[in-house]
PDB file of C-alpha atoms and ligand atoms in Angstrom:
ATOM      1  CA  UNK Q   1      96.899 133.299 123.020  1.00  0.00           C
ATOM      2  CA  UNK Q   2      98.301 133.780 126.056  1.00  0.00           C
ATOM      3  CA  UNK Q   3      96.850 133.043 129.686  1.00  0.00           C
ATOM      4  CA  UNK Q   4      95.154 136.194 130.338  1.00  0.00           C
ATOM      5  CA  UNK Q   5      93.016 135.961 127.027  1.00  0.00           C
ATOM      6  CA  UNK Q   6      92.343 132.302 128.057  1.00  0.00           C
ATOM      7  CA  UNK Q   7      90.946 133.325 131.251  1.00  0.00           C
ATOM      8  CA  UNK Q   8      89.041 136.102 129.374  1.00  0.00           C
ATOM      9  CA  UNK Q   9      87.242 133.901 126.612  1.00  0.00           C
ATOM     10  CA  UNK Q  10      86.808 130.970 129.244  1.00  0.00           C
ATOM     11  CA  UNK Q  11      84.436 133.442 131.535  1.00  0.00           C
ATOM     12  CA  UNK Q  12      82.829 134.694 128.431  1.00  0.00           C
ATOM     13  CA  UNK Q  13      81.927 131.435 127.381  1.00  0.00           C
ATOM     14  CA  UNK Q  14      80.999 130.586 131.154  1.00  0.00           C
ATOM     15  CA  UNK Q  15      79.154 133.374 131.644  1.00  0.00           C
ATOM     16  CA  UNK Q  16      77.009 133.038 127.764  1.00  0.00           C
ATOM     17  CA  UNK Q  17      76.098 129.277 128.684  1.00  0.00           C
ATOM     18  CA  UNK Q  18      74.095 130.517 131.959  1.00  0.00           C
ATOM     19  CA  UNK Q  19      72.806 133.313 129.637  1.00  0.00           C
ATOM     20  CA  UNK Q  20      71.437 130.395 127.455  1.00  0.00           C
ATOM     21  CA  UNK Q  21      69.799 129.033 130.532  1.00  0.00           C
ATOM     22  CA  UNK Q  22      68.209 131.517 131.455  1.00  0.00           C
ATOM     23  CA  UNK Q  23      67.051 132.410 127.727  1.00  0.00           C
ATOM     24  CA  UNK Q  24      65.400 128.901 128.042  1.00  0.00           C
ATOM     25  CA  UNK Q  25      64.073 129.342 131.515  1.00  0.00           C
ATOM     26  CA  UNK Q  26      62.236 132.684 131.391  1.00  0.00           C
ATOM     27  CA  UNK Q  27      61.220 131.133 127.535  1.00  0.00           C
ATOM     28  CA  UNK Q  28      59.712 128.124 129.540  1.00  0.00           C
ATOM     29  CA  UNK Q  29      58.265 130.213 131.845  1.00  0.00           C
ATOM     30  CA  UNK Q  30      56.485 131.432 129.937  1.00  0.00           C
ATOM     31  CA  UNK Q  31      55.273 129.152 127.783  1.00  0.00           C
ATOM     32  CA  UNK Q  32      57.118 130.001 124.816  1.00  0.00           C
ATOM     33  CA  UNK Q  33      59.205 127.604 122.804  1.00  0.00           C
ATOM     34  CA  UNK Q  34      62.833 126.774 123.790  1.00  0.00           C
ATOM     35  CA  UNK Q  35      64.056 128.588 120.010  1.00  0.00           C
ATOM     36  CA  UNK Q  36      61.515 131.185 120.554  1.00  0.00           C
ATOM     37  CA  UNK Q  37      64.333 134.096 121.574  1.00  0.00           C
ATOM     38  CA  UNK Q  38      67.050 134.808 119.670  1.00  0.00           C
ATOM     39  CA  UNK Q  39      70.506 136.253 121.451  1.00  0.00           C
ATOM     40  CA  UNK Q  40      72.036 139.268 119.828  1.00  0.00           C
ATOM     41  CA  UNK Q  41      75.535 139.083 121.548  1.00  0.00           C
ATOM     42  CA  UNK Q  42      75.941 143.261 121.919  1.00  0.00           C
ATOM     43  CA  UNK Q  43      79.869 143.018 121.200  1.00  0.00           C
ATOM     44  CA  UNK Q  44      80.212 147.229 121.056  1.00  0.00           C
ATOM     45  CA  UNK Q  45      83.803 148.091 122.513  1.00  0.00           C
ATOM     46  CA  UNK Q  46      84.941 144.577 122.493  1.00  0.00           C
ATOM     47  CA  UNK Q  47      87.759 143.236 120.202  1.00  0.00           C
ATOM     48  CA  UNK Q  48      87.940 140.516 117.647  1.00  0.00           C
ATOM     49  CA  UNK Q  49      89.791 138.252 119.960  1.00  0.00           C
ATOM     50  CA  UNK Q  50      86.903 138.677 122.884  1.00  0.00           C
ATOM     51  CA  UNK Q  51      84.613 137.856 120.486  1.00  0.00           C
ATOM     52  CA  UNK Q  52      86.250 134.798 118.376  1.00  0.00           C
ATOM     53  CA  UNK Q  53      85.139 132.013 122.046  1.00  0.00           C
ATOM     54  CA  UNK Q  54      81.550 133.428 121.458  1.00  0.00           C
ATOM     55  CA  UNK Q  55      81.645 132.910 118.136  1.00  0.00           C
ATOM     56  CA  UNK Q  56      83.248 129.242 118.536  1.00  0.00           C
ATOM     57  CA  UNK Q  57      80.984 128.749 120.906  1.00  0.00           C
ATOM     58  CA  UNK Q  58      78.097 129.035 118.295  1.00  0.00           C
ATOM     59  CA  UNK Q  59      76.567 132.455 118.656  1.00  0.00           C
ATOM     60  CA  UNK Q  60      75.629 133.736 115.346  1.00  0.00           C
ATOM     61  CA  UNK Q  61      74.064 137.191 115.666  1.00  0.00           C
ATOM     62  CA  UNK Q  62      75.580 140.431 116.442  1.00  0.00           C
ATOM     63  CA  UNK Q  63      74.778 143.322 117.418  1.00  0.00           C
ATOM     64  CA  UNK Q  64      77.188 147.173 117.302  1.00  0.00           C
ATOM     65  CA  UNK Q  65      76.145 150.472 118.027  1.00  0.00           C
ATOM     66  CA  UNK Q  66      78.487 152.348 115.654  1.00  0.00           C
ATOM     67  CA  UNK Q  67      78.769 151.498 111.872  1.00  0.00           C
ATOM     68  CA  UNK Q  68      82.704 152.693 111.694  1.00  0.00           C
ATOM     69  CA  UNK Q  69      83.931 149.942 115.036  1.00  0.00           C
ATOM     70  CA  UNK Q  70      81.133 147.504 112.875  1.00  0.00           C
ATOM     71  CA  UNK Q  71      83.123 147.565 109.514  1.00  0.00           C
ATOM     72  CA  UNK Q  72      86.389 148.214 111.377  1.00  0.00           C
ATOM     73  CA  UNK Q  73      86.226 144.575 112.763  1.00  0.00           C
ATOM     74  CA  UNK Q  74      83.504 142.746 111.455  1.00  0.00           C
ATOM     75  CA  UNK Q  75      85.005 142.232 107.458  1.00  0.00           C
ATOM     76  CA  UNK Q  76      87.497 139.316 109.415  1.00  0.00           C
ATOM     77  CA  UNK Q  77      85.407 137.836 111.441  1.00  0.00           C
ATOM     78  CA  UNK Q  78      82.510 137.376 108.769  1.00  0.00           C
ATOM     79  CA  UNK Q  79      85.434 135.811 106.362  1.00  0.00           C
ATOM     80  CA  UNK Q  80      86.049 133.211 108.505  1.00  0.00           C
ATOM     81  CA  UNK Q  81      82.250 132.058 109.665  1.00  0.00           C
ATOM     82  CA  UNK Q  82      79.906 132.443 106.629  1.00  0.00           C
ATOM     83  CA  UNK Q  83      76.158 132.737 108.242  1.00  0.00           C
ATOM     84  CA  UNK Q  84      76.989 135.398 111.080  1.00  0.00           C
ATOM     85  CA  UNK Q  85      73.929 138.188 111.064  1.00  0.00           C
ATOM     86  CA  UNK Q  86      74.817 141.525 112.319  1.00  0.00           C
ATOM     87  CA  UNK Q  87      72.117 144.041 113.590  1.00  0.00           C
ATOM     88  CA  UNK Q  88      72.885 147.779 114.206  1.00  0.00           C
ATOM     89  CA  UNK Q  89      71.754 149.181 117.125  1.00  0.00           C
ATOM     90  CA  UNK Q  90      73.202 152.377 117.701  1.00  0.00           C
ATOM     91  CA  UNK Q  91      71.499 155.879 116.305  1.00  0.00           C
ATOM     92  CA  UNK Q  92      71.710 156.293 112.755  1.00  0.00           C
ATOM     93  CA  UNK Q  93      73.252 159.130 111.044  1.00  0.00           C
ATOM     94  CA  UNK Q  94      71.953 159.443 107.149  1.00  0.00           C
ATOM     95  CA  UNK Q  95      75.366 160.145 105.947  1.00  0.00           C
ATOM     96  CA  UNK Q  96      76.188 156.434 107.163  1.00  0.00           C
ATOM     97  CA  UNK Q  97      73.352 155.114 105.845  1.00  0.00           C
ATOM     98  CA  UNK Q  98      74.671 153.849 102.794  1.00  0.00           C
ATOM     99  CA  UNK Q  99      77.932 151.896 104.298  1.00  0.00           C
ATOM    100  CA  UNK Q 100      75.158 150.515 106.869  1.00  0.00           C
ATOM    101  CA  UNK Q 101      72.305 149.188 104.459  1.00  0.00           C
ATOM    102  CA  UNK Q 102      75.859 148.026 102.434  1.00  0.00           C
ATOM    103  CA  UNK Q 103      76.878 146.247 105.620  1.00  0.00           C
ATOM    104  CA  UNK Q 104      74.388 145.414 108.373  1.00  0.00           C
ATOM    105  CA  UNK Q 105      71.603 142.544 108.091  1.00  0.00           C
ATOM    106  CA  UNK Q 106      69.551 143.771 110.367  1.00  0.00           C
ATOM    107  CA  UNK Q 107      69.083 147.843 111.563  1.00  0.00           C
ATOM    108  CA  UNK Q 108      67.091 148.242 114.843  1.00  0.00           C
ATOM    109  CA  UNK Q 109      66.909 151.575 114.671  1.00  0.00           C
ATOM    110  CA  UNK Q 110      65.036 153.433 112.346  1.00  0.00           C
ATOM    111  CA  UNK Q 111      63.820 155.969 114.472  1.00  0.00           C
ATOM    112  CA  UNK Q 112      62.513 159.370 111.947  1.00  0.00           C
ATOM    113  CA  UNK Q 113      61.614 160.297 108.822  1.00  0.00           C
ATOM    114  CA  UNK Q 114      64.856 161.579 107.548  1.00  0.00           C
ATOM    115  CA  UNK Q 115      66.912 158.310 108.258  1.00  0.00           C
ATOM    116  CA  UNK Q 116      64.065 156.606 106.361  1.00  0.00           C
ATOM    117  CA  UNK Q 117      64.300 158.055 103.371  1.00  0.00           C
ATOM    118  CA  UNK Q 118      67.837 158.010 103.288  1.00  0.00           C
ATOM    119  CA  UNK Q 119      67.952 154.231 104.059  1.00  0.00           C
ATOM    120  CA  UNK Q 120      64.320 154.223 101.537  1.00  0.00           C
ATOM    121  CA  UNK Q 121      67.207 155.278  98.887  1.00  0.00           C
ATOM    122  CA  UNK Q 122      69.876 153.183  99.783  1.00  0.00           C
ATOM    123  CA  UNK Q 123      68.432 150.443  99.395  1.00  0.00           C
ATOM    124  CA  UNK Q 124      66.823 150.867  96.577  1.00  0.00           C
ATOM    125  CA  UNK Q 125      70.196 151.188  94.750  1.00  0.00           C
ATOM    126  CA  UNK Q 126      71.351 148.021  96.726  1.00  0.00           C
ATOM    127  CA  UNK Q 127      68.339 146.081  94.731  1.00  0.00           C
ATOM    128  CA  UNK Q 128      69.001 147.794  91.559  1.00  0.00           C
ATOM    129  CA  UNK Q 129      72.857 146.797  91.571  1.00  0.00           C
ATOM    130  CA  UNK Q 130      71.629 143.474  92.635  1.00  0.00           C
ATOM    131  CA  UNK Q 131      69.816 142.934  89.658  1.00  0.00           C
ATOM    132  CA  UNK Q 132      71.866 144.630  87.442  1.00  0.00           C
ATOM    133  CA  UNK Q 133      74.392 141.556  88.461  1.00  0.00           C
ATOM    134  CA  UNK Q 134      76.588 143.298  90.421  1.00  0.00           C
ATOM    135  CA  UNK Q 135      79.247 141.106  91.412  1.00  0.00           C
ATOM    136  CA  UNK Q 136      79.767 140.075  95.124  1.00  0.00           C
ATOM    137  CA  UNK Q 137      82.963 142.066  95.503  1.00  0.00           C
ATOM    138  CA  UNK Q 138      82.055 145.255  93.726  1.00  0.00           C
ATOM    139  CA  UNK Q 139      79.919 146.536  96.666  1.00  0.00           C
ATOM    140  CA  UNK Q 140      81.642 148.004  99.530  1.00  0.00           C
ATOM    141  CA  UNK Q 141      82.239 146.785 102.646  1.00  0.00           C
ATOM    142  CA  UNK Q 142      80.035 143.077 102.042  1.00  0.00           C
ATOM    143  CA  UNK Q 143      79.149 140.788  98.943  1.00  0.00           C
ATOM    144  CA  UNK Q 144      75.957 142.556  97.649  1.00  0.00           C
ATOM    145  CA  UNK Q 145      73.296 140.768  98.799  1.00  0.00           C
ATOM    146  CA  UNK Q 146      69.717 141.639  99.953  1.00  0.00           C
ATOM    147  CA  UNK Q 147      69.241 144.633 102.078  1.00  0.00           C
ATOM    148  CA  UNK Q 148      69.006 144.645 105.734  1.00  0.00           C
ATOM    149  CA  UNK Q 149      65.605 143.729 107.549  1.00  0.00           C
ATOM    150  CA  UNK Q 150      64.350 147.014 109.552  1.00  0.00           C
ATOM    151  CA  UNK Q 151      63.126 147.447 113.337  1.00  0.00           C
ATOM    152  CA  UNK Q 152      61.481 151.065 114.005  1.00  0.00           C
ATOM    153  CA  UNK Q 153      63.173 152.083 117.385  1.00  0.00           C
ATOM    154  CA  UNK Q 154      60.378 153.474 119.858  1.00  0.00           C
ATOM    155  CA  UNK Q 155      61.427 155.746 122.611  1.00  0.00           C
ATOM    156  CA  UNK Q 156      58.806 154.022 124.911  1.00  0.00           C
ATOM    157  CA  UNK Q 157      60.080 156.345 127.865  1.00  0.00           C
ATOM    158  CA  UNK Q 158      59.955 159.849 125.838  1.00  0.00           C
ATOM    159  CA  UNK Q 159      63.258 160.390 127.089  1.00  0.00           C
ATOM    160  CA  UNK Q 160      64.394 163.573 125.145  1.00  0.00           C
ATOM    161  CA  UNK Q 161      67.941 163.029 125.172  1.00  0.00           C
ATOM    162  CA  UNK Q 162      67.174 159.028 123.719  1.00  0.00           C
ATOM    163  CA  UNK Q 163      66.820 158.140 120.202  1.00  0.00           C
ATOM    164  CA  UNK Q 164      62.986 156.854 119.232  1.00  0.00           C
ATOM    165  CA  UNK Q 165      59.917 157.102 117.153  1.00  0.00           C
ATOM    166  CA  UNK Q 166      57.455 158.634 120.561  1.00  0.00           C
ATOM    167  CA  UNK Q 167      55.159 155.772 120.803  1.00  0.00           C
ATOM    168  CA  UNK Q 168      52.039 158.092 119.985  1.00  0.00           C
ATOM    169  CA  UNK Q 169      53.817 158.496 116.503  1.00  0.00           C
ATOM    170  CA  UNK Q 170      54.363 155.374 116.133  1.00  0.00           C
ATOM    171  CA  UNK Q 171      52.052 154.268 114.446  1.00  0.00           C
ATOM    172  CA  UNK Q 172      52.153 156.851 111.741  1.00  0.00           C
ATOM    173  CA  UNK Q 173      55.397 156.501 111.260  1.00  0.00           C
ATOM    174  CA  UNK Q 174      55.372 152.786 110.121  1.00  0.00           C
ATOM    175  CA  UNK Q 175      52.811 153.865 108.454  1.00  0.00           C
ATOM    176  CA  UNK Q 176      54.847 156.371 106.360  1.00  0.00           C
ATOM    177  CA  UNK Q 177      58.052 154.016 105.875  1.00  0.00           C
ATOM    178  CA  UNK Q 178      55.827 151.146 104.449  1.00  0.00           C
ATOM    179  CA  UNK Q 179      53.304 153.256 102.481  1.00  0.00           C
ATOM    180  CA  UNK Q 180      55.504 155.931 101.235  1.00  0.00           C
ATOM    181  CA  UNK Q 181      58.977 154.596 101.437  1.00  0.00           C
ATOM    182  CA  UNK Q 182      57.937 150.641 100.616  1.00  0.00           C
ATOM    183  CA  UNK Q 183      60.077 149.773 103.094  1.00  0.00           C
ATOM    184  CA  UNK Q 184      59.216 146.181 104.973  1.00  0.00           C
ATOM    185  CA  UNK Q 185      59.645 146.919 108.963  1.00  0.00           C
ATOM    186  CA  UNK Q 186      60.091 143.508 110.486  1.00  0.00           C
ATOM    187  CA  UNK Q 187      60.171 144.619 114.031  1.00  0.00           C
ATOM    188  CA  UNK Q 188      60.087 146.958 116.946  1.00  0.00           C
ATOM    189  CA  UNK Q 189      63.549 148.099 119.244  1.00  0.00           C
ATOM    190  CA  UNK Q 190      63.040 149.661 122.440  1.00  0.00           C
ATOM    191  CA  UNK Q 191      65.446 150.538 124.982  1.00  0.00           C
ATOM    192  CA  UNK Q 192      63.439 151.151 128.167  1.00  0.00           C
ATOM    193  CA  UNK Q 193      64.926 154.591 131.135  1.00  0.00           C
ATOM    194  CA  UNK Q 194      67.262 152.765 133.151  1.00  0.00           C
ATOM    195  CA  UNK Q 195      65.303 154.474 136.608  1.00  0.00           C
ATOM    196  CA  UNK Q 196      62.133 152.752 136.020  1.00  0.00           C
ATOM    197  CA  UNK Q 197      60.841 149.328 135.615  1.00  0.00           C
ATOM    198  CA  UNK Q 198      61.120 147.320 132.693  1.00  0.00           C
ATOM    199  CA  UNK Q 199      58.143 145.957 132.152  1.00  0.00           C
ATOM    200  CA  UNK Q 200      55.571 148.713 131.031  1.00  0.00           C
ATOM    201  CA  UNK Q 201      57.914 149.663 128.341  1.00  0.00           C
ATOM    202  CA  UNK Q 202      58.182 146.041 127.174  1.00  0.00           C
ATOM    203  CA  UNK Q 203      54.534 145.848 127.804  1.00  0.00           C
ATOM    204  CA  UNK Q 204      54.199 149.113 125.236  1.00  0.00           C
ATOM    205  CA  UNK Q 205      56.213 147.441 122.662  1.00  0.00           C
ATOM    206  CA  UNK Q 206      54.160 144.837 122.399  1.00  0.00           C
ATOM    207  CA  UNK Q 207      51.044 146.576 122.144  1.00  0.00           C
ATOM    208  CA  UNK Q 208      52.024 148.534 119.174  1.00  0.00           C
ATOM    209  CA  UNK Q 209      53.906 145.443 117.293  1.00  0.00           C
ATOM    210  CA  UNK Q 210      50.265 143.729 117.960  1.00  0.00           C
ATOM    211  CA  UNK Q 211      48.102 146.727 116.136  1.00  0.00           C
ATOM    212  CA  UNK Q 212      50.507 147.450 113.379  1.00  0.00           C
ATOM    213  CA  UNK Q 213      51.757 143.403 112.313  1.00  0.00           C
ATOM    214  CA  UNK Q 214      54.623 143.322 113.484  1.00  0.00           C
ATOM    215  CA  UNK Q 215      56.013 140.041 115.417  1.00  0.00           C
ATOM    216  CA  UNK Q 216      59.469 140.729 115.892  1.00  0.00           C
ATOM    217  CA  UNK Q 217      60.040 142.885 119.162  1.00  0.00           C
ATOM    218  CA  UNK Q 218      64.157 143.414 120.375  1.00  0.00           C
ATOM    219  CA  UNK Q 219      64.327 143.898 123.946  1.00  0.00           C
ATOM    220  CA  UNK Q 220      65.871 143.062 127.404  1.00  0.00           C
ATOM    221  CA  UNK Q 221      69.755 143.587 127.943  1.00  0.00           C
ATOM    222  CA  UNK Q 222      71.605 142.331 130.564  1.00  0.00           C
ATOM    223  CA  UNK Q 223      69.637 143.646 133.509  1.00  0.00           C
ATOM    224  CA  UNK Q 224      66.327 142.495 132.314  1.00  0.00           C
ATOM    225  CA  UNK Q 225      66.573 140.205 129.680  1.00  0.00           C
ATOM    226  CA  UNK Q 226      63.845 137.796 131.709  1.00  0.00           C
ATOM    227  CA  UNK Q 227      60.867 139.486 131.811  1.00  0.00           C
ATOM    228  CA  UNK Q 228      61.600 140.432 128.383  1.00  0.00           C
ATOM    229  CA  UNK Q 229      60.917 137.543 127.487  1.00  0.00           C
ATOM    230  CA  UNK Q 230      58.350 136.882 129.822  1.00  0.00           C
ATOM    231  CA  UNK Q 231      56.279 139.726 127.664  1.00  0.00           C
ATOM    232  CA  UNK Q 232      56.970 138.246 124.138  1.00  0.00           C
ATOM    233  CA  UNK Q 233      60.733 139.973 123.383  1.00  0.00           C
ATOM    234  CA  UNK Q 234      61.722 137.357 120.314  1.00  0.00           C
ATOM    235  CA  UNK Q 235      65.425 139.412 120.048  1.00  0.00           C
ATOM    236  CA  UNK Q 236      66.826 139.808 123.417  1.00  0.00           C
ATOM    237  CA  UNK Q 237      69.887 141.841 123.236  1.00  0.00           C
ATOM    238  CA  UNK Q 238      72.628 140.996 125.886  1.00  0.00           C
ATOM    239  CA  UNK Q 239      76.284 142.860 126.499  1.00  0.00           C
ATOM    240  CA  UNK Q 240      77.964 143.110 129.173  1.00  0.00           C
ATOM    241  CA  UNK Q 241      76.767 139.461 131.017  1.00  0.00           C
ATOM    242  CA  UNK Q 242      78.597 137.850 128.370  1.00  0.00           C
ATOM    243  CA  UNK Q 243      81.732 140.145 127.845  1.00  0.00           C
ATOM    244  CA  UNK Q 244      81.985 141.532 130.361  1.00  0.00           C
ATOM    245  CA  UNK Q 245      81.663 145.677 132.067  1.00  0.00           C
ATOM    246  CA  UNK Q 246      82.446 147.914 129.358  1.00  0.00           C
TER     247      UNK Q 246
HETATM  248  C1  LIG A   1      74.964 148.377 125.052  1.00  0.00           C
HETATM  249  C2  LIG A   1      73.480 148.174 124.838  1.00  0.00           C
HETATM  250  C3  LIG A   1      73.087 147.116 125.042  1.00  0.00           C
HETATM  251  C4  LIG A   1      73.435 145.693 125.688  1.00  0.00           C
HETATM  252  O1  LIG A   1      73.313 145.811 126.720  1.00  0.00           O
HETATM  253  P1  LIG A   1      74.152 145.579 128.200  1.00  0.00           P
HETATM  254  O2  LIG A   1      73.204 145.714 128.920  1.00  0.00           O
HETATM  255  O3  LIG A   1      75.740 145.493 128.336  1.00  0.00           O
HETATM  256  O4  LIG A   1      73.387 143.828 128.239  1.00  0.00           O
HETATM  257  C5  LIG A   1      71.509 146.629 123.997  1.00  0.00           C
HETATM  258  N1  LIG A   1      70.930 147.356 123.528  1.00  0.00           N
HETATM  259  C6  LIG A   1      71.945 148.511 123.211  1.00  0.00           C
HETATM  260  C7  LIG A   1      71.049 149.393 121.562  1.00  0.00           C
HETATM  261  C8  LIG A   1      72.983 148.936 123.479  1.00  0.00           C
HETATM  262  O5  LIG A   1      73.281 150.180 122.825  1.00  0.00           O
END
């Protein structure tokens, strides 16, 4: 490691420790258990050398927003450290559904019928391969394993340029995924509009989750994770506050 890399690495670990403390304080202030909130370290655009110190500091859950970038970066890191959990947090195209299902542990961006149908098909194929005794190494690019957990992304601000199902369509869409496609939807995710208070968006996501018996809420980023924790986040996705600016 060069001196500059060492400084970067020390910086990331110091920032991580600060985030952990702030998460614990926010959980305590909300009367929630210290372990109630999982940190998803968002490592998009950062290379393995920037990620390793964060893994060495004990983090195991990471978020990436591009399938190809993740596939280029993570196989080596996974080989070094068992038990990593990778979340896809960026928009998914149906022609990448197979790779995403084979590679990620959690897909947080299920947001339309077409992608839900593609995921359903690929998860069925993965299950079949495993049931037929596929050798782990026969499944590209990650060992044959459980299908990923799925979260539905809700466009709480109804922003035209943003991915996610509209709030008023969320119940029907979750029902479609569960009943018509047999998909196990375990969580909801949202990204509030940049120029608005985040709290009402987090509260709305919480409400949609409650009425659909969903208990995972992925909400809150570097600038608003404490309020998300106050409003029930079980997963906060934090990038720049750990790794630095992109
Ligand atoms: C980049 C990104 C994050 C992390 O954002 P920061 O502001 O850097 O913490 C969280 N969620 C999603 C979906 C992202 O794309």
